[in-house]
Coordinates of C-alpha atoms in Angstrom, one line a residue:
Chain A
X1 CA 47.7 -66.9 -97.3
X2 CA 45.6 -64.7 -99.5
X3 CA 47.2 -61.5 -100.6
X4 CA 44.7 -58.7 -101.2
X5 CA 45.0 -56.8 -104.6
X6 CA 45.9 -53.2 -103.3
X7 CA 45.0 -51.5 -106.6
X8 CA 41.6 -53.1 -106.6
X9 CA 41.0 -52.2 -102.9
X10 CA 42.0 -48.6 -103.7
X11 CA 39.6 -48.3 -106.8
X12 CA 36.7 -49.4 -104.6
X13 CA 37.5 -46.8 -102.0
X14 CA 37.7 -44.0 -104.5
X15 CA 34.5 -45.1 -106.3
X16 CA 32.6 -45.2 -102.9
X17 CA 34.0 -41.7 -102.0
X18 CA 32.9 -40.3 -105.3
X19 CA 29.4 -41.8 -105.1
X20 CA 28.9 -40.5 -101.7
X21 CA 30.2 -37.0 -102.4
X22 CA 28.1 -36.9 -105.7
X23 CA 25.0 -37.7 -103.6
X24 CA 25.7 -35.0 -101.1
X25 CA 26.3 -32.4 -103.8
X26 CA 23.3 -33.4 -105.8
X27 CA 21.1 -33.1 -102.8
X28 CA 22.7 -29.6 -102.1
X29 CA 22.1 -28.5 -105.7
X30 CA 18.5 -29.5 -105.7
X31 CA 18.0 -27.6 -102.6
X32 CA 19.8 -24.6 -103.7
X33 CA 18.1 -24.6 -107.1
X34 CA 14.7 -24.1 -105.3
X35 CA 16.1 -21.0 -103.5
X36 CA 17.7 -19.6 -106.6
X37 CA 14.3 -19.9 -108.6
X38 CA 12.8 -17.7 -105.9
X39 CA 9.8 -19.9 -105.6
X40 CA 9.5 -18.9 -102.0
X41 CA 9.2 -15.3 -103.0
X42 CA 6.6 -16.0 -105.7
X43 CA 4.6 -17.9 -103.1
X44 CA 4.7 -15.1 -100.7
X45 CA 3.5 -12.7 -103.4
X46 CA 0.5 -14.8 -104.2
X47 CA -0.6 -15.5 -100.7
X48 CA -0.3 -11.9 -99.7
X49 CA -2.0 -10.5 -102.7
X50 CA -4.9 -12.9 -102.1
X51 CA -5.0 -12.0 -98.4
X52 CA -5.2 -8.4 -99.2
X53 CA -8.0 -9.0 -101.8
X54 CA -10.0 -10.9 -99.3
X55 CA -9.4 -8.3 -96.4
X56 CA -10.7 -5.5 -98.6
X57 CA -13.6 -7.5 -100.2
X58 CA -17.3 -7.1 -99.3
X59 CA -19.8 -10.0 -99.3
X60 CA -20.6 -11.1 -102.8
X61 CA -17.3 -10.6 -104.2
X62 CA -15.2 -13.4 -105.8
X63 CA -11.7 -13.6 -107.3
X64 CA -10.3 -15.9 -109.9
X65 CA -6.7 -17.1 -109.8
X66 CA -5.6 -18.8 -112.9
X67 CA -3.5 -22.1 -112.6
X68 CA -0.9 -20.7 -115.1
X69 CA 0.0 -17.7 -113.1
X70 CA 2.7 -15.2 -113.8
X71 CA 4.2 -16.4 -110.5
X72 CA 4.3 -20.0 -111.5
X73 CA 1.8 -22.9 -111.7
X74 CA -0.6 -22.8 -109.0
X75 CA -1.5 -26.3 -107.7
X76 CA -3.6 -25.9 -104.7
X77 CA -5.2 -23.0 -102.7
X78 CA -6.4 -23.7 -99.2
X79 CA -8.1 -21.5 -96.8
X80 CA -8.2 -22.8 -93.2
X81 CA -7.8 -21.4 -89.7
X82 CA -7.9 -17.9 -90.9
X83 CA -4.9 -18.3 -93.2
X84 CA -4.3 -18.6 -97.0
X85 CA -2.1 -21.4 -98.1
X86 CA -1.0 -21.6 -101.8
X87 CA 1.0 -24.3 -103.3
X88 CA 2.9 -23.0 -106.4
X89 CA 5.6 -24.5 -108.5
X90 CA 5.7 -27.7 -106.5
X91 CA 6.4 -25.7 -103.3
X92 CA 4.0 -26.5 -100.4
X93 CA 3.0 -23.9 -98.1
X94 CA 3.3 -24.5 -94.4
X95 CA 3.0 -21.1 -92.7
X96 CA 0.5 -19.4 -95.1
X97 CA -0.5 -15.8 -94.5
X98 CA -3.4 -14.6 -92.2
X99 CA -6.3 -12.5 -93.4
X100 CA -8.7 -10.6 -91.1
X101 CA -11.9 -10.4 -93.1
X102 CA -15.0 -10.8 -90.9
X103 CA -17.0 -12.4 -93.6
X104 CA -17.1 -16.1 -94.7
X105 CA -14.3 -17.0 -97.3
X106 CA -14.2 -20.2 -99.4
X107 CA -12.3 -21.7 -102.3
X108 CA -13.6 -23.7 -105.2
X109 CA -11.2 -25.5 -107.7
X110 CA -12.2 -25.6 -111.4
X111 CA -10.2 -27.0 -114.3
X112 CA -7.9 -24.2 -115.0
X113 CA -8.6 -21.8 -112.1
X114 CA -9.5 -21.3 -108.4
X115 CA -12.2 -19.2 -107.4
X116 CA -12.2 -17.5 -104.0
X117 CA -15.6 -16.3 -102.9
X118 CA -16.3 -13.8 -99.9
X119 CA -19.8 -14.3 -98.5
Chain B
X1 CA 46.7 -60.6 -94.6
X2 CA 44.3 -57.6 -94.3
X3 CA 45.5 -55.0 -91.8
X4 CA 42.3 -54.5 -89.9
X5 CA 43.5 -51.3 -88.1
X6 CA 44.3 -49.9 -91.4
X7 CA 40.7 -50.6 -92.7
X8 CA 39.1 -49.0 -89.7
X9 CA 41.3 -45.9 -90.1
X10 CA 40.2 -45.5 -93.7
X11 CA 36.6 -45.7 -92.6
X12 CA 37.1 -43.0 -90.0
X13 CA 38.9 -40.8 -92.4
X14 CA 36.0 -41.2 -95.0
X15 CA 33.3 -40.3 -92.4
X16 CA 35.4 -37.2 -91.4
X17 CA 35.6 -36.2 -95.2
X18 CA 32.0 -36.7 -95.8
X19 CA 31.0 -34.6 -92.7
X20 CA 33.3 -31.9 -93.8
X21 CA 31.8 -31.9 -97.3
X22 CA 28.3 -31.9 -95.9
X23 CA 29.1 -28.9 -93.5
X24 CA 30.6 -26.9 -96.6
X25 CA 27.5 -27.7 -98.7
X26 CA 25.1 -26.6 -95.8
X27 CA 27.1 -23.4 -95.4
X28 CA 26.9 -22.5 -99.1
X29 CA 23.2 -23.4 -99.1
X30 CA 22.6 -21.2 -96.0
X31 CA 24.4 -18.3 -97.4
X32 CA 22.4 -18.6 -100.7
X33 CA 19.1 -18.8 -98.9
X34 CA 19.9 -15.6 -97.0
X35 CA 21.0 -13.9 -100.3
X36 CA 18.0 -15.0 -102.4
X37 CA 15.2 -14.6 -99.6
X38 CA 13.1 -11.6 -99.7
X39 CA 10.4 -10.6 -97.3
X40 CA 7.3 -8.9 -99.0
X41 CA 5.9 -6.4 -96.5
X42 CA 2.1 -5.7 -97.0
X43 CA 1.3 -4.6 -93.4
X44 CA 1.0 -0.9 -94.2
X45 CA -1.7 -1.9 -96.9
X46 CA -3.4 -4.1 -94.2
X47 CA -3.3 -1.1 -91.7
X48 CA -5.2 1.1 -94.4
X49 CA -7.8 -1.6 -95.0
X50 CA -8.4 -2.2 -91.4
X51 CA -8.8 1.6 -90.8
X52 CA -11.3 1.8 -93.5
X53 CA -13.3 -1.2 -92.0
X54 CA -13.3 0.3 -88.6
X55 CA -14.3 3.9 -89.7
X56 CA -17.2 2.2 -91.8
X57 CA -18.2 0.3 -88.9
X58 CA -18.3 3.0 -86.1
X59 CA -19.5 5.9 -88.4
X60 CA -21.6 4.6 -91.2
X61 CA -22.7 7.7 -93.4
X62 CA -20.2 9.7 -91.4
X63 CA -22.0 9.8 -88.1
X64 CA -20.6 8.3 -85.1
X65 CA -23.4 7.2 -82.7
X66 CA -21.7 6.9 -79.2
X67 CA -24.9 5.9 -77.7
X68 CA -24.8 2.5 -79.6
X69 CA -21.3 1.8 -78.3
X70 CA -21.2 0.7 -74.6
X71 CA -18.2 1.5 -72.4
X72 CA -17.0 -2.2 -72.7
X73 CA -17.2 -2.0 -76.5
X74 CA -15.2 1.2 -76.5
X75 CA -12.3 -0.9 -75.1
X76 CA -12.9 -3.6 -77.7
X77 CA -13.7 -1.8 -80.7
X78 CA -12.6 -4.5 -83.1
X79 CA -14.7 -7.1 -81.5
X80 CA -17.6 -4.7 -81.7
X81 CA -17.1 -4.4 -85.3
X82 CA -17.1 -8.2 -85.8
X83 CA -13.5 -9.1 -85.9
X84 CA -12.6 -12.6 -84.3
X85 CA -10.3 -12.7 -81.4
X86 CA -7.8 -14.6 -83.2
X87 CA -7.6 -12.0 -86.0
X88 CA -7.1 -9.2 -83.6
X89 CA -4.0 -10.4 -81.7
X90 CA -1.7 -8.6 -84.2
X91 CA -3.6 -5.4 -84.3
X92 CA -3.8 -2.2 -82.3
X93 CA -6.4 0.2 -83.1
X94 CA -7.0 3.7 -81.5
X95 CA -9.6 6.3 -82.2
X96 CA -9.5 9.6 -80.4
X97 CA -12.6 11.7 -80.7
X98 CA -12.1 15.3 -79.6
X99 CA -14.4 18.2 -79.2
X100 CA -13.9 21.3 -77.2
X101 CA -11.4 19.7 -74.9
X102 CA -13.6 16.6 -74.3
X103 CA -11.9 13.3 -75.5
X104 CA -13.5 10.0 -76.1
X105 CA -11.4 6.9 -76.8
X106 CA -12.3 3.8 -78.7
X107 CA -9.5 1.2 -78.9
X108 CA -8.4 -2.4 -78.8
X109 CA -5.1 -4.1 -78.7
X110 CA -1.6 -3.5 -77.0
X111 CA -0.8 0.2 -76.9
X112 CA 2.8 -0.8 -76.2
X113 CA 3.3 -1.8 -79.9
X114 CA 3.5 2.0 -80.7
X115 CA 6.8 2.3 -78.9
X116 CA 8.1 -0.7 -81.0
X117 CA 7.2 1.5 -84.1
X118 CA 9.3 4.3 -82.5
X119 CA 12.3 2.1 -82.4
X120 CA 11.9 1.1 -86.1
X121 CA 11.7 4.9 -87.0
X122 CA 15.3 5.2 -86.1
X123 CA 17.5 5.0 -89.2
X124 CA 20.2 2.9 -87.4
X125 CA 18.6 -0.4 -87.9
X126 CA 19.8 -3.1 -90.4
X127 CA 17.8 -4.1 -93.3
X128 CA 17.5 -7.5 -91.8
X129 CA 15.5 -6.2 -88.8
X130 CA 13.2 -4.2 -91.0
X131 CA 10.9 -7.1 -91.6
X132 CA 9.9 -6.8 -88.0
X133 CA 8.8 -3.2 -88.5
X134 CA 5.0 -3.0 -87.8
X135 CA 2.6 -1.8 -90.4
X136 CA 1.1 1.6 -89.5
X137 CA -1.6 4.0 -90.8
X138 CA -2.8 7.2 -89.1
X139 CA -5.6 9.7 -90.1
X140 CA -7.5 12.7 -89.0
X141 CA -10.8 14.2 -90.2
X142 CA -13.9 15.9 -88.8
X143 CA -16.8 13.8 -88.1
X144 CA -20.4 14.2 -86.6
X145 CA -21.0 12.5 -83.3
X146 CA -24.2 11.5 -81.6
X147 CA -24.2 11.4 -77.9
X148 CA -27.2 11.4 -75.5
X149 CA -29.3 12.7 -78.3
X150 CA -27.0 15.6 -79.2
X151 CA -25.3 15.9 -82.5
X152 CA -22.0 17.8 -82.5
X153 CA -19.0 18.1 -84.8
X154 CA -15.8 16.6 -83.6
X155 CA -12.4 15.5 -84.9
X156 CA -11.4 11.9 -85.0
X157 CA -7.7 10.9 -85.0
X158 CA -7.0 7.3 -85.6
X159 CA -4.1 5.0 -85.6
X160 CA -3.8 1.3 -86.7
X161 CA -0.8 -0.7 -86.1
X162 CA -0.3 -4.2 -87.4
X163 CA 2.5 -6.4 -85.9
X164 CA 4.4 -9.0 -87.9
X165 CA 3.0 -12.5 -88.4
X166 CA 5.9 -14.5 -87.1

């Protein structure tokens, strides 16, 4: 007859509990940290600023957006389906913001900036 | 000898505790999302830009040539000005050209959106609903109109309303 060591069994359970609770809280902290840093608000500001610039532009104008922006590090700017998507501070953009310019708008990536042209 | 029922009970208790902790974590995260989220509203600025574009389109150099705008185009003034059909879904534009009791309308969009604006002008709405308030701009000034070869002075009153993008 094998007698199970009760203390060893209890310790195992406690460790498993602690590890699982720690995993849940670390996921929760990472997710909350993103919200507290207001990355979403900064992304909104950049997308809407650029949309307004594009809306009010006439053909021949172009705008430069530095990668090291006051609203964070801009990793990617995309213009597709009539919307502007800006990835900033590691936060991807899924909704974007629509613009209504009737001219052709394109974006070109350079080493330390993005150039948005209206033609 | 291991008590199998006891072991299963421990497992169920652990699942329950984990679910409870996850629920608490989600609630705290949800509250912090609401607290730290902020909607940046630029629709009033968009309305002004669109108003400028429409006026430059219909009256370049300050003269509105009605002979060049067909009856069909007068009801689709944004399309006449070159805006795509996908762009105009959120917009309502209305131009009322008045001269000596005669009124000519140029418009496009759903005029029902104006009563939505009236609802939001009530002070009783909460801040959370304010992000659904449409952007709006209106203007009025004298203009020259060319119709059937006759040039006369009229007054144009315009409104632009931009709905939310959600």
